[in-house]
Each structure stands twice: as structure tokens, then as C-alpha cells.
Amino acid sequence: MTTGILALQGDFREHAEMLASIGQAAVEVRRPEQLDALDSLIIPGGESTTIARLILRYSFTEPLRAFCASGRPTWGTCAGAILLAKQVDDLDRPGIETMDMTVARNAFGRQVDSFEAGIEIGGLDGKPFRAIFIRAPVIESVGEGVEVLGRLEDGAIVAARQGNLLATAFHPELGGDTRLHEYFLTIGAAERPRAGAGA
Ligand code: GLN
């Protein structure tokens, strides 16, 4: 089982460290051909306009869409969530456009560039997840097949899932809580043949 982390720009190293800390093999993905060998993929936070530009430049658009359509778990965090969304306010070029939700970039304004909040996340046991938001987007609305997993106190949606697709507006790779990475690795696990189980 290998998880890829799209490593064009942004927080890919922090995700790799988080995965290493829970014993999950991870590779940094810089070429579309690398996607074939992966079981799951994380699209990290960073600057969504920059990542979108690099996705176009390195011909990642169709391979990433095909990866998501293949049913393999794909998780967009912060800028990565922006790139997964079918509709985005204020992104000047296309992203992956696969998850049925509308996302607004930089939703919290300049005054509160970054903040932390405890979020109850569906599927996670124990205490609220201490989520770090950095110039974060918000999920303004979701389509019928999308399950809302977490909201801020004011009701704003900050975590959602549509089948194999997961989106979080915050940075789960910061703060040392591995529960969301562990949760991500359970997505689709029941359907995947176990390594060594034979064909
Ligand atoms: N503000 C960034 C964007 O719109 C996202 C911020 C982040 O990933 N921390 O791309």
C-alpha cells in the first residue's frame, strides 16, 4: 500500500512526515506516470492558483481526474480541497473539478489569516480535532452525494466526503494529531485486496 502526495508546491513534506509517523509508505508525486502505482493520493495545502498552474503545465489534469474516478481514495487539504471542488469562487484556471461542492477561497479574510478550532469530525473517535486554518477556504455547499463530516461553530462546512474523495479546509498535517490520516487510510480499505493475499 503506497500513498502518493502531489508534490508540485505546498505542504507535501509535512504530510509525508505524518504518514511516516503512522508507518504508511508515501511517495512524492511529480510526474503523472507515478499515479499508476499508487493506492491513494493526498493533494496538500499551499497556493491553489500555483498548484493549478503546475497541474496544467505538467499535464496532470486528466490523469488526476482519472485517478479520482478510479475509486482510489483522494484527499484534498486546504488548497487541495479547492482543487478537488467542482465549483470554486475565484480560481483563475481549472483544477481537478471532481467533488460535488462549492468552495470559496480565503474565506476568513485578512484579519484572521490563521486560527485554530476544535472540530467534531464524523468518523473520528475521541476529543475534537484541533484544526489549524491558514488562509483557509470554506465549503459553501455540497451536492447530494456528499457527506458533511465537520463544521465550525457557526455552521461553516470544513470537512466533507464523497465516496473515495475527502476534503478538509484546514491543515491536518500540522499539529501532530494523526487521526485524520489514519481515517483516510481506512477509506476503501475493505474493498482492496490485502497485500500478500494473492490474486
Ligand atoms: N489561500 C490558499 C489558496 O487559496 C489556500 C491556503 C492553504 O492551503 N493553506 O490557495
GROMACS .gro file of C-alpha atoms and ligand atoms in nm:
model
  209
    1MET     CA    1   0.000   0.000   0.000
    2THR     CA    2   0.151   0.329  -0.109
    3THR     CA    3   0.009   0.676  -0.067
    4GLY     CA    4   0.122   0.947  -0.308
    5ILE     CA    5   0.145   1.312  -0.215
    6LEU     CA    6   0.120   1.558  -0.500
    7ALA     CA    7   0.449   1.746  -0.461
    8LEU     CA    8   0.424   2.034  -0.705
    9GLN     CA    9   0.405   2.304  -0.434
   10GLY     CA   10   0.289   2.337  -0.074
   11ASP     CA   11   0.287   2.121   0.237
   12PHE     CA   12   0.377   1.783   0.090
   13ARG     CA   13   0.669   1.716   0.325
   14GLU     CA   14   0.456   1.761   0.635
   15HIS     CA   15   0.207   1.506   0.500
   16ALA     CA   16   0.494   1.265   0.427
   17GLU     CA   17   0.619   1.302   0.785
   18MET     CA   18   0.272   1.243   0.923
   19LEU     CA   19   0.231   0.926   0.714
   20ALA     CA   20   0.577   0.805   0.816
   21SER     CA   21   0.483   0.851   1.181
   22ILE     CA   22   0.194   0.604   1.139
   23GLY     CA   23   0.401   0.359   0.935
   24GLN     CA   24   0.245   0.434   0.596
   25ALA     CA   25   0.470   0.427   0.287
   26ALA     CA   26   0.449   0.752   0.093
   27VAL     CA   27   0.596   0.890  -0.227
   28GLU     CA   28   0.618   1.246  -0.354
   29VAL     CA   29   0.445   1.268  -0.690
   30ARG     CA   30   0.590   1.499  -0.955
   31ARG     CA   31   0.502   1.319  -1.279
   32PRO     CA   32   0.162   1.185  -1.392
   33GLU     CA   33   0.306   0.837  -1.465
   34GLN     CA   34   0.370   0.792  -1.092
   35LEU     CA   35  -0.005   0.785  -1.024
   36ASP     CA   36  -0.045   0.434  -1.168
   37ALA     CA   37   0.143   0.267  -0.884
   38LEU     CA   38  -0.047   0.442  -0.603
   39ASP     CA   39  -0.327   0.315  -0.381
   40SER     CA   40  -0.429   0.660  -0.260
   41LEU     CA   41  -0.334   1.024  -0.304
   42ILE     CA   42  -0.312   1.341  -0.095
   43ILE     CA   43  -0.327   1.684  -0.256
   44PRO     CA   44  -0.172   1.917   0.001
   45GLY     CA   45  -0.228   2.273   0.110
   46GLY     CA   46  -0.032   2.551  -0.049
   47GLU     CA   47  -0.138   2.807  -0.305
   48SER     CA   48  -0.419   2.670  -0.518
   49THR     CA   49  -0.355   2.904  -0.814
   50THR     CA   50   0.011   2.794  -0.823
   51ILE     CA   51  -0.071   2.423  -0.791
   52ALA     CA   52  -0.341   2.460  -1.061
   53ARG     CA   53  -0.086   2.625  -1.291
   54LEU     CA   54   0.163   2.342  -1.233
   55ILE     CA   55  -0.108   2.078  -1.284
   56LEU     CA   56  -0.169   2.227  -1.629
   57ARG     CA   57   0.199   2.269  -1.708
   58TYR     CA   58   0.288   1.908  -1.623
   59SER     CA   59  -0.025   1.760  -1.791
   60PHE     CA   60  -0.169   1.631  -1.465
   61THR     CA   61  -0.532   1.737  -1.522
   62GLU     CA   62  -0.668   1.427  -1.697
   63PRO     CA   63  -0.452   1.176  -1.503
   64LEU     CA   64  -0.571   1.327  -1.173
   65ARG     CA   65  -0.934   1.319  -1.287
   66ALA     CA   66  -0.889   0.955  -1.392
   67PHE     CA   67  -0.726   0.874  -1.057
   68CYS     CA   68  -1.024   1.015  -0.866
   69ALA     CA   69  -1.268   0.837  -1.099
   70SER     CA   70  -1.087   0.506  -1.045
   71GLY     CA   71  -1.225   0.498  -0.689
   72ARG     CA   72  -0.889   0.525  -0.518
   73PRO     CA   73  -0.901   0.740  -0.203
   74THR     CA   74  -0.803   1.100  -0.273
   75TRP     CA   75  -0.780   1.369  -0.005
   76GLY     CA   76  -0.751   1.740  -0.072
   77THR     CA   77  -0.640   1.951   0.223
   78CYS     CA   78  -0.685   2.331   0.213
   79ALA     CA   79  -0.559   2.429  -0.135
   80GLY     CA   80  -0.604   2.061  -0.225
   81ALA     CA   81  -0.973   2.084  -0.131
   82ILE     CA   82  -1.005   2.389  -0.357
   83LEU     CA   83  -0.856   2.187  -0.643
   84LEU     CA   84  -1.096   1.893  -0.589
   85ALA     CA   85  -1.409   2.112  -0.592
   86LYS     CA   86  -1.635   2.122  -0.895
   87GLN     CA   87  -1.709   2.490  -0.829
   88VAL     CA   88  -1.468   2.744  -0.684
   89ASP     CA   89  -1.513   3.116  -0.627
   90ASP     CA   90  -1.210   3.293  -0.761
   91LEU     CA   91  -0.972   3.036  -0.910
   92ASP     CA   92  -0.835   3.168  -1.237
   93ARG     CA   93  -0.784   2.830  -1.409
   94PRO     CA   94  -0.936   2.485  -1.384
   95GLY     CA   95  -0.847   2.249  -1.104
   96ILE     CA   96  -0.942   1.880  -1.091
   97GLU     CA   97  -1.315   1.964  -1.059
   98THR     CA   98  -1.433   1.627  -0.936
   99MET     CA   99  -1.603   1.665  -0.597
  100ASP     CA  100  -1.958   1.795  -0.592
  101MET     CA  101  -1.915   2.102  -0.373
  102THR     CA  102  -1.871   2.478  -0.398
  103VAL     CA  103  -1.566   2.621  -0.223
  104ALA     CA  104  -1.478   2.983  -0.150
  105ARG     CA  105  -1.108   3.066  -0.129
  106ASN     CA  106  -0.962   3.278   0.151
  107ALA     CA  107  -1.298   3.272   0.322
  108PHE     CA  108  -1.191   3.409   0.657
  109GLY     CA  109  -1.049   3.741   0.545
  110ARG     CA  110  -0.723   3.916   0.622
  111GLN     CA  111  -0.790   3.985   0.990
  112VAL     CA  112  -0.799   3.617   1.073
  113ASP     CA  113  -0.540   3.479   0.836
  114SER     CA  114  -0.494   3.179   1.056
  115PHE     CA  115  -0.666   3.029   1.358
  116GLU     CA  116  -0.724   2.702   1.537
  117ALA     CA  117  -1.054   2.544   1.625
  118GLY     CA  118  -1.169   2.219   1.783
  119ILE     CA  119  -1.386   2.035   1.530
  120GLU     CA  120  -1.604   1.729   1.589
  121ILE     CA  121  -1.538   1.513   1.286
  122GLY     CA  122  -1.772   1.233   1.183
  123GLY     CA  123  -1.584   0.904   1.186
  124LEU     CA  124  -1.319   1.011   1.439
  125ASP     CA  125  -1.335   0.886   1.796
  126GLY     CA  126  -1.230   1.086   2.096
  127LYS     CA  127  -1.176   1.453   2.153
  128PRO     CA  128  -1.247   1.722   1.888
  129PHE     CA  129  -0.976   1.753   1.623
  130ARG     CA  130  -0.760   2.061   1.682
  131ALA     CA  131  -0.770   2.202   1.329
  132ILE     CA  132  -0.528   2.465   1.200
  133PHE     CA  133  -0.668   2.701   0.937
  134ILE     CA  134  -0.426   2.908   0.727
  135ARG     CA  135  -0.580   3.147   0.473
  136ALA     CA  136  -0.834   2.872   0.453
  137PRO     CA  137  -1.120   2.811   0.217
  138VAL     CA  138  -1.469   2.717   0.329
  139ILE     CA  139  -1.703   2.464   0.171
  140GLU     CA  140  -2.006   2.679   0.092
  141SER     CA  141  -2.235   2.400  -0.021
  142VAL     CA  142  -2.226   2.032  -0.108
  143GLY     CA  143  -2.421   1.819  -0.354
  144GLU     CA  144  -2.647   1.528  -0.264
  145GLY     CA  145  -2.383   1.256  -0.263
  146VAL     CA  146  -2.151   1.447  -0.032
  147GLU     CA  147  -2.147   1.382   0.340
  148VAL     CA  148  -2.056   1.673   0.568
  149LEU     CA  149  -1.801   1.548   0.824
  150GLY     CA  150  -1.718   1.865   1.013
  151ARG     CA  151  -1.832   2.221   1.072
  152LEU     CA  152  -1.711   2.526   1.260
  153GLU     CA  153  -1.929   2.650   1.545
  154ASP     CA  154  -2.103   2.894   1.310
  155GLY     CA  155  -2.203   2.605   1.083
  156ALA     CA  156  -1.941   2.660   0.810
  157ILE     CA  157  -1.851   2.327   0.646
  158VAL     CA  158  -1.481   2.244   0.678
  159ALA     CA  159  -1.467   1.867   0.617
  160ALA     CA  160  -1.663   1.655   0.370
  161ARG     CA  161  -1.653   1.321   0.193
  162GLN     CA  162  -1.796   1.190  -0.131
  163GLY     CA  163  -1.723   0.819  -0.156
  164ASN     CA  164  -1.348   0.791  -0.212
  165LEU     CA  165  -1.299   1.169  -0.208
  166LEU     CA  166  -1.219   1.355   0.115
  167ALA     CA  167  -1.180   1.731   0.157
  168THR     CA  168  -1.069   1.932   0.459
  169ALA     CA  169  -1.039   2.312   0.462
  170PHE     CA  170  -0.771   2.304   0.732
  171HIS     CA  171  -0.419   2.158   0.766
  172PRO     CA  172  -0.441   1.810   0.926
  173GLU     CA  173  -0.069   1.753   0.867
  174LEU     CA  174   0.014   2.022   1.125
  175GLY     CA  175  -0.046   1.979   1.495
  176GLY     CA  176   0.058   1.618   1.548
  177ASP     CA  177  -0.288   1.455   1.556
  178THR     CA  178  -0.268   1.155   1.323
  179ARG     CA  179  -0.636   1.055   1.342
  180LEU     CA  180  -0.742   1.206   1.010
  181HIS     CA  181  -0.453   1.043   0.825
  182GLU     CA  182  -0.549   0.711   0.986
  183TYR     CA  183  -0.913   0.767   0.888
  184PHE     CA  184  -0.808   0.843   0.529
  185LEU     CA  185  -0.622   0.513   0.510
  186THR     CA  186  -0.940   0.327   0.604
  187ILE     CA  187  -1.131   0.465   0.304
  188GLY     CA  188  -1.183   0.187   0.056
  189ALA     CA  189  -0.966  -0.049   0.261
  190ALA     CA  190  -1.243  -0.309   0.280
  191GLU     CA  191  -1.260  -0.337  -0.099
  192ARG     CA  192  -0.884  -0.351  -0.159
  193PRO     CA  193  -0.716  -0.689  -0.179
  194ARG     CA  194  -0.471  -0.725   0.105
  195ALA     CA  195  -0.104  -0.725   0.016
  196GLY     CA  196   0.018  -1.082   0.005
  197ALA     CA  197  -0.336  -1.221  -0.023
  198GLY     CA  198  -0.257  -1.347  -0.371
  199ALA     CA  199  -0.458  -1.290  -0.689
  200GLN     N1  200  -0.532   3.052   0.038
  200GLN     C1  201  -0.480   2.938  -0.031
  200GLN     C2  202  -0.542   2.925  -0.169
  200GLN     O1  203  -0.640   2.981  -0.196
  200GLN     C3  204  -0.501   2.809   0.044
  200GLN     C4  205  -0.427   2.815   0.174
  200GLN     C5  206  -0.367   2.690   0.220
  200GLN     O2  207  -0.360   2.588   0.150
  200GLN     N2  208  -0.316   2.698   0.339
  200GLN     O3  209  -0.486   2.855  -0.247
   0.00000   0.00000   0.00000
